[in-house]
């Protein structure tokens, strides 16, 4: 799991998606907004894309692990990674897509 300082709590952020900039990749829609002291991330995997809870939780664990490993390369912003693919991507696919596209976020 990702440590608390790096977690973005979306429940308290009512207008996050209205204010955030976004771009789309093959697997994700990545939202980002205002600078913070450390990168803060959240992962959203909708039930209509991945129906089984076990698979959604596995993807979340993998994505949080990848994002924590990449914390030094992440811009210091609030970032939400929304999983949009209707299939289970492998760990290597997730890592490649994140590494390739998180660099597009301007600080």
Coordinates of C-alpha atoms in Angstrom, one line a residue:
X1 CA 0.0 0.0 0.0
X2 CA 1.1 3.5 -0.6
X3 CA 2.0 5.6 2.5
X4 CA -0.5 8.2 3.8
X5 CA 1.4 11.4 2.6
X6 CA 1.2 10.1 -1.0
X7 CA -2.6 9.3 -0.9
X8 CA -5.1 11.6 -2.3
X9 CA -8.4 11.6 -0.4
X10 CA -11.1 12.2 -3.1
X11 CA -14.0 12.1 -0.7
X12 CA -13.1 15.5 0.6
X13 CA -12.4 16.9 -2.9
X14 CA -15.9 17.5 -4.3
X15 CA -14.8 19.6 -7.3
X16 CA -11.6 17.7 -8.2
X17 CA -12.7 16.5 -11.7
X18 CA -14.2 19.9 -12.6
X19 CA -10.9 21.6 -11.9
X20 CA -8.5 19.0 -13.1
X21 CA -6.7 18.7 -16.5
X22 CA -6.8 15.3 -18.1
X23 CA -5.4 13.2 -20.9
X24 CA -6.2 9.7 -22.1
X25 CA -4.0 6.7 -22.7
X26 CA -4.7 3.2 -23.9
X27 CA -5.4 1.9 -20.4
X28 CA -6.1 5.1 -18.3
X29 CA -7.5 8.5 -18.1
X30 CA -5.1 10.5 -16.0
X31 CA -6.4 13.6 -14.2
X32 CA -4.0 16.1 -12.5
X33 CA -4.3 19.4 -10.8
X34 CA -2.6 22.0 -8.5
X35 CA 0.9 21.5 -7.1
X36 CA 1.4 19.9 -3.7
X37 CA 4.5 19.3 -1.5
X38 CA 4.7 15.6 -2.5
X39 CA 2.9 13.8 -5.3
X40 CA -0.5 12.6 -4.1
X41 CA -2.3 9.9 -6.1
X42 CA -5.6 8.0 -6.2
X43 CA -6.6 5.1 -8.3
X44 CA -10.2 4.5 -9.5
X45 CA -11.3 1.2 -11.1
X46 CA -15.0 1.2 -11.9
X47 CA -17.1 -1.9 -11.4
X48 CA -18.6 -1.7 -14.9
X49 CA -15.1 -2.1 -16.4
X50 CA -13.8 -4.9 -14.1
X51 CA -16.7 -6.7 -12.5
X52 CA -15.0 -9.0 -10.0
X53 CA -13.9 -7.3 -6.7
X54 CA -10.8 -9.6 -6.5
X55 CA -9.6 -8.3 -9.9
X56 CA -10.3 -4.7 -9.1
X57 CA -8.4 -5.0 -5.8
X58 CA -5.4 -6.7 -7.5
X59 CA -5.2 -3.9 -10.1
X60 CA -5.4 -1.3 -7.4
X61 CA -2.6 -2.9 -5.5
X62 CA -0.5 -3.2 -8.6
X63 CA -1.1 0.4 -9.6
X64 CA -0.4 1.8 -6.1
X65 CA 2.8 -0.2 -6.0
X66 CA 3.9 1.1 -9.4
X67 CA 3.1 4.7 -8.5
X68 CA 5.0 4.4 -5.2
X69 CA 8.0 3.0 -7.1
X70 CA 7.8 5.9 -9.5
X71 CA 7.3 8.6 -6.8
X72 CA 10.6 10.3 -7.6
X73 CA 9.6 10.7 -11.2
X74 CA 6.1 11.9 -10.5
X75 CA 5.4 15.6 -10.6
X76 CA 4.4 17.1 -7.3
X77 CA 0.7 17.4 -8.1
X78 CA -2.6 15.7 -7.2
X79 CA -3.0 12.8 -9.7
X80 CA -5.9 10.5 -10.2
X81 CA -5.4 7.4 -12.4
X82 CA -8.8 6.2 -13.8
X83 CA -8.6 2.7 -15.3
X84 CA -10.7 2.6 -18.5
X85 CA -9.8 -0.6 -20.2
X86 CA -12.5 -3.3 -20.1
X87 CA -9.9 -6.1 -19.5
X88 CA -7.3 -7.1 -16.9
X89 CA -3.9 -5.7 -18.1
X90 CA -0.7 -7.4 -17.1
X91 CA 1.7 -5.9 -14.6
X92 CA 4.2 -5.2 -17.5
X93 CA 1.5 -3.4 -19.5
X94 CA 0.5 -1.3 -16.5
X95 CA 4.1 -0.4 -15.8
X96 CA 4.9 0.5 -19.5
X97 CA 1.7 2.6 -19.9
X98 CA 2.3 4.5 -16.7
X99 CA 6.0 5.1 -17.3
X100 CA 5.4 6.3 -20.9
X101 CA 2.5 8.7 -20.0
X102 CA 3.1 10.1 -16.6
X103 CA 5.9 12.1 -18.0
X104 CA 3.4 14.1 -20.0
X105 CA 2.1 15.9 -16.9
X106 CA 3.6 19.3 -16.8
X107 CA 4.7 20.6 -13.4

